[in-house]
Short mmCIF file of C-alpha atoms in Angstrom, two decimals:
data_model
loop_
_atom_site.label_atom_id
_atom_site.label_comp_id
_atom_site.label_asym_id
_atom_site.label_seq_id
_atom_site.Cartn_x
_atom_site.Cartn_y
_atom_site.Cartn_z
CA LYS A 13 59.47 29.82 55.63
CA GLN A 14 56.92 32.84 55.08
CA GLU A 15 54.35 32.27 52.21
CA VAL A 16 51.91 34.92 51.21
CA THR A 17 48.66 33.80 49.39
CA GLN A 18 46.29 36.19 47.58
CA ILE A 19 42.65 35.22 46.87
CA PRO A 20 41.18 35.64 44.17
CA ALA A 21 43.83 35.56 41.57
CA ALA A 22 41.63 37.60 39.36
CA LEU A 23 38.44 39.61 39.89
CA SER A 24 35.96 41.40 37.55
CA VAL A 25 33.41 43.73 38.87
CA PRO A 26 31.09 46.43 37.60
CA GLU A 27 31.87 49.94 38.27
CA GLY A 28 30.49 51.28 41.66
CA GLU A 29 30.83 48.06 43.44
CA ASN A 30 32.59 47.67 46.84
CA LEU A 31 35.11 44.82 46.93
CA VAL A 32 37.54 42.92 49.16
CA LEU A 33 40.80 41.61 48.21
CA ASN A 34 42.24 38.90 50.59
CA CYS A 35 45.73 38.10 51.75
CA SER A 36 46.97 35.40 54.13
CA PHE A 37 50.53 34.79 55.45
CA THR A 38 51.79 31.68 57.12
CA ASP A 39 54.06 33.21 59.84
CA SER A 40 52.41 35.62 62.07
CA ALA A 41 55.74 37.03 63.36
CA ILE A 42 55.82 39.96 60.74
CA TYR A 43 57.23 43.32 61.02
CA ASN A 44 54.75 45.22 58.75
CA LEU A 45 52.34 44.52 56.04
CA GLN A 46 52.08 46.64 52.78
CA TRP A 47 49.56 46.72 49.88
CA PHE A 48 50.94 47.77 46.43
CA ARG A 49 49.24 48.51 43.09
CA GLN A 50 50.86 47.71 39.77
CA ASP A 51 49.80 48.77 36.28
CA PRO A 52 50.60 46.49 33.33
CA GLY A 53 54.44 46.78 32.59
CA LYS A 54 54.98 49.46 35.43
CA GLY A 55 56.68 49.28 38.87
CA LEU A 56 55.01 49.18 42.19
CA THR A 57 53.00 51.91 43.69
CA SER A 58 52.45 51.79 47.60
CA LEU A 59 48.90 52.06 48.66
CA LEU A 60 49.04 51.42 52.37
CA LEU A 61 51.45 50.29 55.04
CA ILE A 62 50.23 48.73 58.20
CA GLN A 63 52.65 48.44 61.23
CA SER A 64 52.50 45.42 63.05
CA SER A 65 50.86 47.12 66.02
CA GLN A 66 48.09 48.51 64.05
CA ARG A 67 44.78 46.83 63.04
CA GLU A 68 43.80 49.08 59.89
CA GLN A 69 45.08 51.97 57.64
CA THR A 70 42.74 54.00 55.48
CA SER A 71 43.50 56.27 52.43
CA GLY A 72 40.50 57.73 50.51
CA ARG A 73 38.38 54.97 49.17
CA LEU A 74 40.92 52.21 50.34
CA ASN A 75 40.96 50.42 53.82
CA ALA A 76 43.44 47.76 54.82
CA SER A 77 43.04 45.65 57.82
CA LEU A 78 45.54 43.39 59.48
CA ASP A 79 44.81 40.50 61.85
CA LYS A 80 48.23 38.98 62.77
CA SER A 81 46.93 36.05 65.03
CA SER A 82 44.91 34.63 62.17
CA GLY A 83 47.47 35.75 59.49
CA ARG A 84 45.23 37.72 57.32
CA SER A 85 44.79 40.88 55.76
CA THR A 86 42.04 42.38 53.56
CA LEU A 87 42.03 45.53 51.22
CA TYR A 88 38.70 46.95 50.92
CA ILE A 89 37.89 49.21 47.86
CA ALA A 90 34.73 51.34 48.03
CA ALA A 91 32.78 52.50 44.96
CA SER A 92 35.22 51.00 42.51
CA GLN A 93 36.03 52.86 39.24
CA PRO A 94 37.51 51.67 36.04
CA GLY A 95 40.79 53.42 36.90
CA ASP A 96 41.18 51.09 39.85
CA SER A 97 42.01 48.26 37.27
CA ALA A 98 45.36 46.95 37.99
CA THR A 99 47.13 44.16 39.96
CA TYR A 100 47.18 44.41 43.87
CA LEU A 101 50.03 42.92 45.61
CA CYS A 102 50.09 42.12 49.26
CA ALA A 103 53.51 41.88 50.92
CA VAL A 104 54.73 41.21 54.42
CA TYR A 105 57.99 42.39 56.08
CA ASN A 106 59.84 39.73 58.06
CA GLN A 107 61.64 40.69 61.29
CA GLY A 108 64.77 41.34 59.27
CA GLY A 109 63.12 43.89 56.98
CA LYS A 110 62.81 41.65 54.03
CA LEU A 111 59.63 42.10 51.96
CA ILE A 112 57.79 38.78 50.92
CA PHE A 113 55.11 39.12 48.10
CA GLY A 114 51.94 37.35 47.18
CA GLN A 115 51.28 36.61 43.63
CA GLY A 116 48.73 39.35 43.38
CA THR A 117 45.09 39.89 42.56
CA GLU A 118 44.38 41.03 38.96
CA LEU A 119 41.37 43.43 39.24
CA SER A 120 39.24 44.57 36.46
CA VAL A 121 36.43 47.11 36.95
CA LYS A 122 33.94 47.37 34.14
CA PRO A 123 32.35 50.70 33.14
CA ASP B 16 66.05 63.40 45.88
CA THR B 17 63.19 62.14 43.80
CA GLY B 18 63.33 58.51 44.69
CA VAL B 19 64.82 55.14 43.62
CA SER B 20 66.04 55.30 39.94
CA GLN B 21 66.98 52.32 37.77
CA ASP B 22 68.76 52.14 34.42
CA PRO B 23 68.20 51.15 31.77
CA ARG B 24 64.30 50.76 31.97
CA HIS B 25 64.28 48.30 29.17
CA LYS B 26 66.97 45.99 27.82
CA ILE B 27 66.60 43.65 24.85
CA THR B 28 69.73 41.17 24.34
CA LYS B 29 70.47 38.09 22.63
CA ARG B 30 70.93 34.73 24.52
CA GLY B 31 74.41 34.48 25.74
CA GLN B 32 75.17 38.13 26.06
CA ASN B 33 76.05 39.87 29.47
CA VAL B 34 73.72 42.60 30.83
CA THR B 35 74.21 44.97 33.73
CA PHE B 36 71.50 47.13 35.51
CA ARG B 37 72.08 49.94 37.83
CA CYS B 38 70.17 51.18 40.80
CA ASP B 39 70.42 54.49 42.57
CA PRO B 40 68.81 54.50 45.95
CA ILE B 41 67.26 57.24 47.91
CA SER B 42 70.40 59.05 49.23
CA GLU B 43 69.87 58.55 53.01
CA HIS B 44 68.78 54.86 52.79
CA ASN B 45 71.38 52.23 53.98
CA ARG B 46 69.67 49.19 52.49
CA LEU B 47 69.28 48.29 48.91
CA TYR B 48 67.21 45.30 47.65
CA TRP B 49 66.94 43.46 44.24
CA TYR B 50 63.88 41.65 43.30
CA ARG B 51 62.80 39.84 40.07
CA GLN B 52 59.25 39.48 38.65
CA THR B 53 58.17 37.45 35.95
CA LEU B 54 54.74 37.86 34.17
CA GLY B 55 51.75 37.10 36.35
CA GLN B 56 53.81 36.67 39.45
CA GLY B 57 54.75 38.62 42.51
CA PRO B 58 58.26 39.91 42.91
CA GLU B 59 60.71 37.51 44.27
CA PHE B 60 63.51 38.45 46.55
CA LEU B 61 67.08 38.11 45.09
CA THR B 62 69.56 39.81 47.32
CA TYR B 63 70.00 42.90 49.70
CA PHE B 64 72.66 45.10 50.93
CA GLN B 65 73.25 47.03 54.11
CA ASN B 66 75.71 49.91 53.15
CA GLU B 67 78.21 47.88 51.07
CA ALA B 68 77.79 44.54 52.68
CA GLN B 69 75.64 41.96 50.88
CA LEU B 70 73.83 40.28 53.72
CA GLU B 71 71.60 37.76 51.95
CA LYS B 72 71.37 36.17 48.66
CA SER B 73 68.50 33.90 47.35
CA ARG B 74 68.72 30.44 45.76
CA LEU B 75 67.25 32.24 42.78
CA LEU B 76 70.66 33.99 42.25
CA SER B 77 72.69 31.60 40.29
CA ASP B 78 76.36 31.90 39.72
CA ARG B 79 75.58 33.74 36.51
CA PHE B 80 74.18 36.66 38.57
CA SER B 81 76.37 39.08 40.67
CA ALA B 82 75.37 42.02 42.45
CA GLU B 83 77.45 44.85 43.96
CA ARG B 84 77.36 48.03 46.09
CA PRO B 85 80.76 49.04 46.20
CA LYS B 86 80.55 52.31 48.20
CA GLY B 87 77.27 51.74 49.90
CA SER B 88 75.47 53.97 47.38
CA PHE B 89 74.52 52.79 43.99
CA SER B 90 74.22 49.03 43.11
CA THR B 91 74.70 47.07 39.90
CA LEU B 92 73.28 43.57 38.99
CA GLU B 93 74.94 41.73 36.30
CA ILE B 94 73.84 38.86 34.53
CA GLN B 95 76.21 36.83 32.51
CA ARG B 96 75.51 34.53 29.67
CA THR B 97 71.82 35.36 29.67
CA GLU B 98 69.10 32.71 29.07
CA GLN B 99 65.58 33.20 27.88
CA GLY B 100 64.46 32.38 31.44
CA ASP B 101 66.11 35.38 32.52
CA SER B 102 63.45 37.64 30.77
CA ALA B 103 61.68 39.43 33.65
CA MET B 104 61.23 42.78 35.37
CA TYR B 105 64.24 43.59 37.87
CA LEU B 106 63.09 45.81 40.58
CA CYS B 107 65.28 47.68 42.92
CA ALA B 108 64.24 49.04 46.31
CA SER B 109 65.81 50.93 49.24
CA SER B 110 65.09 51.53 52.81
CA GLU B 111 66.39 53.22 55.90
CA TRP B 112 66.60 50.22 58.37
CA THR B 113 68.63 51.71 61.31
CA SER B 114 66.77 54.80 62.20
CA GLY B 115 63.87 54.72 59.98
CA SER B 116 60.57 52.64 59.45
CA GLY B 117 62.21 50.25 57.23
CA GLU B 118 59.64 50.69 54.52
CA LEU B 119 60.84 49.66 51.10
CA PHE B 120 60.65 52.26 48.30
CA PHE B 121 60.63 50.86 44.80
CA GLY B 122 62.08 52.08 41.52
CA GLU B 123 60.21 51.81 38.25
CA GLY B 124 62.18 48.56 37.42
CA SER B 125 64.28 47.34 34.62
CA ARG B 126 62.70 45.06 31.87
CA LEU B 127 64.92 42.40 30.42
CA THR B 128 63.98 40.58 27.21
CA VAL B 129 66.38 37.85 26.11
CA LEU B 130 65.88 36.72 22.46
#
């Protein structure tokens, strides 16, 4: 059974700092991996989708990497801003197309 | 088409009442998924459909829960005899699995509060 773990559960950083969020999964036979952002009480906003054949994806200040063999992904946020404060969710697609989520990392960026 | 839409966005009900949520997927998508998210947790898979066929149901989907997608378009999720533990955000997503990337696109969710 696929399990997705995100570390840390919560993170507080000062504005301008670069940071890394970690995600690990137990079964390396994944289809794709996706990072989402969720603001309090809101739905999910897709940030980056990494296909299983890719090693990384970039969008603006965000960079996500994928190492299937070790069962790990990282989300790198450069020059963090207070507006980045949210919960970040990592999720993996199994071969059947179902998405399995981690519990999220709650990020707070202090001005 | 503007994406996945869910209705209602927020439902408050008393314990023991029945509630129904509706999800309208992106029109060309053949798969539709339901997830449940409780406070501080990641979304948990409930069930999914490919066209009108319900292909998988989680153990989380007790016999009080029923989901349908009668014509392979919109879907409903009904909860009978609601309990306080049913309070959660119910998320719907759709994807094009056969000819597309299989990426899931999520709606804004329906928040259920059971008093």
